């Protein structure tokens, strides 16, 4: 009867070792960041940020914000 308990414990240890070994082999490799072209350029958004409150009246800033929103939410621009 003692040999059955020992055999069962050894089997569980072996199963645990196999699981740890197999899981270590399937680690995902890091991928390179994807570069996405901004339709209006980040410099336009930066210019609008630097304008502050005056940017609300700037037509170019409104267009850049609309393009950035459409890009972020995945909307099609007409």
PDB file of N, CA and C in Angstrom:
ATOM      1  N   UNK A   1       0.815  -1.197   0.000  1.00  0.00           N
ATOM      2  CA  UNK A   1       0.000   0.000   0.000  1.00  0.00           C
ATOM      3  C   UNK A   1       0.862   1.266   0.000  1.00  0.00           C
ATOM      4  N   UNK A   2       2.000   1.220   0.728  1.00  0.00           N
ATOM      5  CA  UNK A   2       2.880   2.383   0.772  1.00  0.00           C
ATOM      6  C   UNK A   2       3.502   2.646  -0.601  1.00  0.00           C
ATOM      7  N   UNK A   3       3.763   1.597  -1.321  1.00  0.00           N
ATOM      8  CA  UNK A   3       4.362   1.781  -2.627  1.00  0.00           C
ATOM      9  C   UNK A   3       3.399   2.478  -3.583  1.00  0.00           C
ATOM     10  N   UNK A   4       2.077   2.297  -3.399  1.00  0.00           N
ATOM     11  CA  UNK A   4       1.078   2.959  -4.248  1.00  0.00           C
ATOM     12  C   UNK A   4       1.063   4.458  -3.982  1.00  0.00           C
ATOM     13  N   UNK A   5       1.204   4.835  -2.719  1.00  0.00           N
ATOM     14  CA  UNK A   5       1.243   6.261  -2.369  1.00  0.00           C
ATOM     15  C   UNK A   5       2.508   6.894  -2.937  1.00  0.00           C
ATOM     16  N   UNK A   6       3.625   6.216  -2.811  1.00  0.00           N
ATOM     17  CA  UNK A   6       4.885   6.727  -3.350  1.00  0.00           C
ATOM     18  C   UNK A   6       4.851   6.843  -4.861  1.00  0.00           C
ATOM     19  N   UNK A   7       4.276   5.846  -5.499  1.00  0.00           N
ATOM     20  CA  UNK A   7       4.159   5.867  -6.953  1.00  0.00           C
ATOM     21  C   UNK A   7       3.247   7.004  -7.410  1.00  0.00           C
ATOM     22  N   UNK A   8       2.167   7.233  -6.693  1.00  0.00           N
ATOM     23  CA  UNK A   8       1.248   8.318  -7.023  1.00  0.00           C
ATOM     24  C   UNK A   8       1.933   9.679  -6.855  1.00  0.00           C
ATOM     25  N   UNK A   9       2.681   9.851  -5.779  1.00  0.00           N
ATOM     26  CA  UNK A   9       3.400  11.110  -5.553  1.00  0.00           C
ATOM     27  C   UNK A   9       4.445  11.336  -6.648  1.00  0.00           C
ATOM     28  N   UNK A  10       5.155  10.299  -7.029  1.00  0.00           N
ATOM     29  CA  UNK A  10       6.152  10.421  -8.085  1.00  0.00           C
ATOM     30  C   UNK A  10       5.505  10.779  -9.415  1.00  0.00           C
ATOM     31  N   UNK A  11       4.337  10.211  -9.677  1.00  0.00           N
ATOM     32  CA  UNK A  11       3.624  10.514 -10.917  1.00  0.00           C
ATOM     33  C   UNK A  11       3.212  11.987 -10.954  1.00  0.00           C
ATOM     34  N   UNK A  12       2.726  12.520  -9.833  1.00  0.00           N
ATOM     35  CA  UNK A  12       2.321  13.927  -9.785  1.00  0.00           C
ATOM     36  C   UNK A  12       3.529  14.850  -9.964  1.00  0.00           C
ATOM     37  N   UNK A  13       4.647  14.498  -9.379  1.00  0.00           N
ATOM     38  CA  UNK A  13       5.854  15.302  -9.549  1.00  0.00           C
ATOM     39  C   UNK A  13       6.287  15.285 -11.012  1.00  0.00           C
ATOM     40  N   UNK A  14       6.244  14.143 -11.634  1.00  0.00           N
ATOM     41  CA  UNK A  14       6.602  14.037 -13.043  1.00  0.00           C
ATOM     42  C   UNK A  14       5.656  14.841 -13.926  1.00  0.00           C
ATOM     43  N   UNK A  15       4.363  14.765 -13.660  1.00  0.00           N
ATOM     44  CA  UNK A  15       3.380  15.544 -14.431  1.00  0.00           C
ATOM     45  C   UNK A  15       3.637  17.036 -14.259  1.00  0.00           C
ATOM     46  N   UNK A  16       3.920  17.464 -13.032  1.00  0.00           N
ATOM     47  CA  UNK A  16       4.226  18.878 -12.782  1.00  0.00           C
ATOM     48  C   UNK A  16       5.452  19.338 -13.541  1.00  0.00           C
ATOM     49  N   UNK A  17       6.482  18.511 -13.582  1.00  0.00           N
ATOM     50  CA  UNK A  17       7.700  18.868 -14.307  1.00  0.00           C
ATOM     51  C   UNK A  17       7.434  18.984 -15.803  1.00  0.00           C
ATOM     52  N   UNK A  18       6.628  18.093 -16.344  1.00  0.00           N
ATOM     53  CA  UNK A  18       6.297  18.140 -17.771  1.00  0.00           C
ATOM     54  C   UNK A  18       5.508  19.407 -18.092  1.00  0.00           C
ATOM     55  N   UNK A  19       4.555  19.761 -17.244  1.00  0.00           N
ATOM     56  CA  UNK A  19       3.749  20.970 -17.475  1.00  0.00           C
ATOM     57  C   UNK A  19       4.632  22.207 -17.459  1.00  0.00           C
ATOM     58  N   UNK A  20       5.523  22.316 -16.497  1.00  0.00           N
ATOM     59  CA  UNK A  20       6.413  23.476 -16.414  1.00  0.00           C
ATOM     60  C   UNK A  20       7.315  23.545 -17.645  1.00  0.00           C
ATOM     61  N   UNK A  21       7.803  22.424 -18.091  1.00  0.00           N
ATOM     62  CA  UNK A  21       8.678  22.388 -19.266  1.00  0.00           C
ATOM     63  C   UNK A  21       7.931  22.795 -20.531  1.00  0.00           C
ATOM     64  N   UNK A  22       6.742  22.279 -20.718  1.00  0.00           N
ATOM     65  CA  UNK A  22       5.965  22.579 -21.923  1.00  0.00           C
ATOM     66  C   UNK A  22       5.536  24.040 -21.938  1.00  0.00           C
ATOM     67  N   UNK A  23       5.116  24.577 -20.815  1.00  0.00           N
ATOM     68  CA  UNK A  23       4.693  25.979 -20.782  1.00  0.00           C
ATOM     69  C   UNK A  23       5.845  26.921 -21.095  1.00  0.00           C
ATOM     70  N   UNK A  24       7.034  26.584 -20.721  1.00  0.00           N
ATOM     71  CA  UNK A  24       8.185  27.439 -20.990  1.00  0.00           C
ATOM     72  C   UNK A  24       8.518  27.529 -22.465  1.00  0.00           C
ATOM     73  N   UNK A  25       8.130  26.544 -23.245  1.00  0.00           N
ATOM     74  CA  UNK A  25       8.451  26.525 -24.676  1.00  0.00           C
ATOM     75  C   UNK A  25       7.541  27.420 -25.504  1.00  0.00           C
ATOM     76  N   UNK A  26       6.385  27.747 -25.016  1.00  0.00           N
ATOM     77  CA  UNK A  26       5.397  28.471 -25.809  1.00  0.00           C
ATOM     78  C   UNK A  26       5.285  29.942 -25.422  1.00  0.00           C
ATOM     79  N   UNK A  27       6.365  30.543 -25.001  1.00  0.00           N
ATOM     80  CA  UNK A  27       6.318  31.960 -24.662  1.00  0.00           C
ATOM     81  C   UNK A  27       6.242  32.771 -25.949  1.00  0.00           C
ATOM     82  N   UNK A  28       5.360  33.759 -25.994  1.00  0.00           N
ATOM     83  CA  UNK A  28       5.252  34.569 -27.214  1.00  0.00           C
ATOM     84  C   UNK A  28       6.484  35.456 -27.389  1.00  0.00           C
ATOM     85  N   UNK A  29       6.877  35.636 -28.622  1.00  0.00           N
ATOM     86  CA  UNK A  29       8.004  36.513 -28.909  1.00  0.00           C
ATOM     87  C   UNK A  29       7.496  37.935 -29.054  1.00  0.00           C
ATOM     88  N   UNK A  30       8.216  38.901 -28.507  1.00  0.00           N
ATOM     89  CA  UNK A  30       7.754  40.284 -28.626  1.00  0.00           C
ATOM     90  C   UNK A  30       7.803  40.747 -30.079  1.00  0.00           C
ATOM     91  N   UNK A  31       6.767  41.442 -30.481  1.00  0.00           N
ATOM     92  CA  UNK A  31       6.722  41.935 -31.857  1.00  0.00           C
ATOM     93  C   UNK A  31       7.164  43.393 -31.895  1.00  0.00           C
ATOM     94  N   UNK A  32       7.606  43.814 -33.038  1.00  0.00           N
ATOM     95  CA  UNK A  32       8.036  45.200 -33.210  1.00  0.00           C
ATOM     96  C   UNK A  32       6.810  46.098 -33.236  1.00  0.00           C
ATOM     97  N   UNK A  33       6.919  47.309 -32.689  1.00  0.00           N
ATOM     98  CA  UNK A  33       5.777  48.214 -32.721  1.00  0.00           C
ATOM     99  C   UNK A  33       5.407  48.582 -34.155  1.00  0.00           C
ATOM    100  N   UNK A  34       4.128  48.716 -34.386  1.00  0.00           N
ATOM    101  CA  UNK A  34       3.629  49.046 -35.719  1.00  0.00           C
ATOM    102  C   UNK A  34       3.568  50.562 -35.852  1.00  0.00           C
ATOM    103  N   UNK A  35       4.160  51.062 -36.912  1.00  0.00           N
ATOM    104  CA  UNK A  35       4.123  52.504 -37.166  1.00  0.00           C
ATOM    105  C   UNK A  35       2.960  52.799 -38.098  1.00  0.00           C
ATOM    106  N   UNK A  36       2.101  53.711 -37.666  1.00  0.00           N
ATOM    107  CA  UNK A  36       0.938  54.087 -38.451  1.00  0.00           C
ATOM    108  C   UNK A  36       1.092  55.551 -38.840  1.00  0.00           C
ATOM    109  N   UNK A  37       0.927  55.822 -40.100  1.00  0.00           N
ATOM    110  CA  UNK A  37       1.047  57.195 -40.576  1.00  0.00           C
ATOM    111  C   UNK A  37      -0.165  58.010 -40.147  1.00  0.00           C
ATOM    112  N   UNK A  38       0.092  59.157 -39.559  1.00  0.00           N
ATOM    113  CA  UNK A  38      -0.973  60.068 -39.144  1.00  0.00           C
ATOM    114  C   UNK A  38      -1.343  60.924 -40.350  1.00  0.00           C
ATOM    115  N   UNK A  39      -2.628  60.981 -40.717  1.00  0.00           N
ATOM    116  CA  UNK A  39      -3.002  61.701 -41.941  1.00  0.00           C
ATOM    117  C   UNK A  39      -2.614  63.176 -41.936  1.00  0.00           C
ATOM    118  N   UNK A  40      -2.659  63.846 -40.798  1.00  0.00           N
ATOM    119  CA  UNK A  40      -2.320  65.261 -40.752  1.00  0.00           C
ATOM    120  C   UNK A  40      -0.918  65.490 -40.181  1.00  0.00           C
ATOM    121  N   UNK A  41      -0.298  64.495 -39.704  1.00  0.00           N
ATOM    122  CA  UNK A  41       1.036  64.645 -39.117  1.00  0.00           C
ATOM    123  C   UNK A  41       0.929  65.050 -37.659  1.00  0.00           C
ATOM    124  N   UNK A  42       1.796  64.514 -36.859  1.00  0.00           N
ATOM    125  CA  UNK A  42       1.763  64.827 -35.430  1.00  0.00           C
ATOM    126  C   UNK A  42       2.190  66.265 -35.165  1.00  0.00           C
ATOM    127  N   UNK A  43       2.913  66.843 -36.090  1.00  0.00           N
ATOM    128  CA  UNK A  43       3.347  68.224 -35.889  1.00  0.00           C
ATOM    129  C   UNK A  43       2.147  69.175 -35.889  1.00  0.00           C
ATOM    130  N   UNK A  44       1.130  68.853 -36.677  1.00  0.00           N
ATOM    131  CA  UNK A  44      -0.071  69.691 -36.707  1.00  0.00           C
ATOM    132  C   UNK A  44      -0.805  69.622 -35.378  1.00  0.00           C
ATOM    133  N   UNK A  45      -0.920  68.410 -34.824  1.00  0.00           N
ATOM    134  CA  UNK A  45      -1.569  68.272 -33.515  1.00  0.00           C
ATOM    135  C   UNK A  45      -0.753  68.960 -32.428  1.00  0.00           C
ATOM    136  N   UNK A  46       0.564  68.892 -32.536  1.00  0.00           N
ATOM    137  CA  UNK A  46       1.424  69.581 -31.572  1.00  0.00           C
ATOM    138  C   UNK A  46       1.274  71.086 -31.675  1.00  0.00           C
ATOM    139  N   UNK A  47       1.161  71.583 -32.906  1.00  0.00           N
ATOM    140  CA  UNK A  47       0.968  73.026 -33.091  1.00  0.00           C
ATOM    141  C   UNK A  47      -0.339  73.476 -32.461  1.00  0.00           C
ATOM    142  N   UNK A  48      -1.373  72.663 -32.640  1.00  0.00           N
ATOM    143  CA  UNK A  48      -2.674  72.999 -32.070  1.00  0.00           C
ATOM    144  C   UNK A  48      -2.628  72.956 -30.534  1.00  0.00           C
ATOM    145  N   UNK A  49      -1.895  71.993 -29.995  1.00  0.00           N
ATOM    146  CA  UNK A  49      -1.756  71.913 -28.544  1.00  0.00           C
ATOM    147  C   UNK A  49      -1.063  73.172 -28.023  1.00  0.00           C
ATOM    148  N   UNK A  50      -0.048  73.639 -28.740  1.00  0.00           N
ATOM    149  CA  UNK A  50       0.700  74.806 -28.292  1.00  0.00           C
ATOM    150  C   UNK A  50      -0.107  76.093 -28.420  1.00  0.00           C
ATOM    151  N   UNK A  51      -1.114  76.113 -29.314  1.00  0.00           N
ATOM    152  CA  UNK A  51      -1.950  77.313 -29.464  1.00  0.00           C
ATOM    153  C   UNK A  51      -2.859  77.530 -28.258  1.00  0.00           C
ATOM    154  N   UNK A  52      -3.190  76.479 -27.569  1.00  0.00           N
ATOM    155  CA  UNK A  52      -4.072  76.602 -26.399  1.00  0.00           C
ATOM    156  C   UNK A  52      -5.509  76.849 -26.817  1.00  0.00           C
ATOM    157  N   UNK A  53      -6.155  77.808 -26.163  1.00  0.00           N
ATOM    158  CA  UNK A  53      -7.560  78.123 -26.434  1.00  0.00           C
ATOM    159  C   UNK A  53      -7.775  78.654 -27.843  1.00  0.00           C
ATOM    160  N   UNK A  54      -6.776  79.287 -28.423  1.00  0.00           N
ATOM    161  CA  UNK A  54      -6.899  79.842 -29.773  1.00  0.00           C
ATOM    162  C   UNK A  54      -7.094  78.745 -30.810  1.00  0.00           C
ATOM    163  N   UNK A  55      -6.722  77.521 -30.486  1.00  0.00           N
ATOM    164  CA  UNK A  55      -6.848  76.414 -31.437  1.00  0.00           C
ATOM    165  C   UNK A  55      -8.306  76.072 -31.715  1.00  0.00           C
ATOM    166  N   UNK A  56      -9.205  76.426 -30.799  1.00  0.00           N
ATOM    167  CA  UNK A  56     -10.634  76.134 -31.017  1.00  0.00           C
ATOM    168  C   UNK A  56     -11.188  76.868 -32.222  1.00  0.00           C
ATOM    169  N   UNK A  57     -10.593  78.003 -32.558  1.00  0.00           N
ATOM    170  CA  UNK A  57     -11.060  78.805 -33.691  1.00  0.00           C
ATOM    171  C   UNK A  57     -10.287  78.508 -34.970  1.00  0.00           C
ATOM    172  N   UNK A  58      -9.240  77.710 -34.884  1.00  0.00           N
ATOM    173  CA  UNK A  58      -8.374  77.420 -36.035  1.00  0.00           C
ATOM    174  C   UNK A  58      -8.977  76.267 -36.837  1.00  0.00           C
ATOM    175  N   UNK A  59      -9.265  76.502 -38.127  1.00  0.00           N
ATOM    176  CA  UNK A  59      -9.871  75.475 -38.983  1.00  0.00           C
ATOM    177  C   UNK A  59      -8.931  74.292 -39.193  1.00  0.00           C
ATOM    178  N   UNK A  60      -7.637  74.554 -39.300  1.00  0.00           N
ATOM    179  CA  UNK A  60      -6.676  73.466 -39.499  1.00  0.00           C
ATOM    180  C   UNK A  60      -6.633  72.553 -38.271  1.00  0.00           C
ATOM    181  N   UNK A  61      -6.754  73.137 -37.090  1.00  0.00           N
ATOM    182  CA  UNK A  61      -6.760  72.334 -35.869  1.00  0.00           C
ATOM    183  C   UNK A  61      -8.034  71.493 -35.784  1.00  0.00           C
ATOM    184  N   UNK A  62      -9.144  72.076 -36.160  1.00  0.00           N
ATOM    185  CA  UNK A  62     -10.396  71.312 -36.127  1.00  0.00           C
ATOM    186  C   UNK A  62     -10.317  70.122 -37.082  1.00  0.00           C
ATOM    187  N   UNK A  63      -9.725  70.325 -38.244  1.00  0.00           N
ATOM    188  CA  UNK A  63      -9.573  69.237 -39.208  1.00  0.00           C
ATOM    189  C   UNK A  63      -8.608  68.168 -38.687  1.00  0.00           C
ATOM    190  N   UNK A  64      -7.517  68.612 -38.067  1.00  0.00           N
ATOM    191  CA  UNK A  64      -6.548  67.658 -37.513  1.00  0.00           C
ATOM    192  C   UNK A  64      -7.178  66.843 -36.399  1.00  0.00           C
ATOM    193  N   UNK A  65      -7.968  67.473 -35.546  1.00  0.00           N
ATOM    194  CA  UNK A  65      -8.639  66.752 -34.457  1.00  0.00           C
ATOM    195  C   UNK A  65      -9.658  65.763 -35.016  1.00  0.00           C
ATOM    196  N   UNK A  66     -10.376  66.165 -36.051  1.00  0.00           N
ATOM    197  CA  UNK A  66     -11.357  65.260 -36.669  1.00  0.00           C
ATOM    198  C   UNK A  66     -10.654  64.047 -37.272  1.00  0.00           C
ATOM    199  N   UNK A  67      -9.525  64.271 -37.923  1.00  0.00           N
ATOM    200  CA  UNK A  67      -8.770  63.161 -38.515  1.00  0.00           C
ATOM    201  C   UNK A  67      -8.214  62.245 -37.426  1.00  0.00           C
ATOM    202  N   UNK A  68      -7.736  62.833 -36.335  1.00  0.00           N
ATOM    203  CA  UNK A  68      -7.193  62.031 -35.232  1.00  0.00           C
ATOM    204  C   UNK A  68      -8.297  61.202 -34.575  1.00  0.00           C
ATOM    205  N   UNK A  69      -9.472  61.801 -34.394  1.00  0.00           N
ATOM    206  CA  UNK A  69     -10.607  61.049 -33.823  1.00  0.00           C
ATOM    207  C   UNK A  69     -11.008  59.908 -34.738  1.00  0.00           C
ATOM    208  N   UNK A  70     -11.092  60.181 -36.035  1.00  0.00           N
ATOM    209  CA  UNK A  70     -11.481  59.144 -36.994  1.00  0.00           C
ATOM    210  C   UNK A  70     -10.444  58.011 -36.997  1.00  0.00           C
ATOM    211  N   UNK A  71      -9.182  58.360 -36.919  1.00  0.00           N
ATOM    212  CA  UNK A  71      -8.125  57.341 -36.898  1.00  0.00           C
ATOM    213  C   UNK A  71      -8.211  56.518 -35.616  1.00  0.00           C
ATOM    214  N   UNK A  72      -8.433  57.169 -34.491  1.00  0.00           N
ATOM    215  CA  UNK A  72      -8.486  56.479 -33.202  1.00  0.00           C
ATOM    216  C   UNK A  72      -9.686  55.530 -33.121  1.00  0.00           C
ATOM    217  N   UNK A  73     -10.823  55.991 -33.562  1.00  0.00           N
ATOM    218  CA  UNK A  73     -12.037  55.180 -33.465  1.00  0.00           C
ATOM    219  C   UNK A  73     -12.255  54.279 -34.687  1.00  0.00           C
ATOM    220  N   UNK A  74     -11.381  54.360 -35.679  1.00  0.00           N
ATOM    221  CA  UNK A  74     -11.461  53.489 -36.840  1.00  0.00           C
ATOM    222  C   UNK A  74     -12.591  53.866 -37.783  1.00  0.00           C
ATOM    223  N   UNK A  75     -12.949  55.128 -37.805  1.00  0.00           N
ATOM    224  CA  UNK A  75     -14.037  55.577 -38.682  1.00  0.00           C
ATOM    225  C   UNK A  75     -13.483  55.929 -40.054  1.00  0.00           C
ATOM    226  N   UNK A  76     -14.310  55.787 -41.055  1.00  0.00           N
ATOM    227  CA  UNK A  76     -13.933  56.168 -42.413  1.00  0.00           C
ATOM    228  C   UNK A  76     -14.142  57.665 -42.574  1.00  0.00           C
ATOM    229  N   UNK A  77     -13.173  58.324 -43.157  1.00  0.00           N
ATOM    230  CA  UNK A  77     -13.281  59.761 -43.411  1.00  0.00           C
ATOM    231  C   UNK A  77     -13.805  59.968 -44.814  1.00  0.00           C
ATOM    232  N   UNK A  78     -14.804  60.848 -44.982  1.00  0.00           N
ATOM    233  CA  UNK A  78     -15.333  61.108 -46.349  1.00  0.00           C
ATOM    234  C   UNK A  78     -14.340  61.867 -47.196  1.00  0.00           C
TER     235      UNK A  78
END
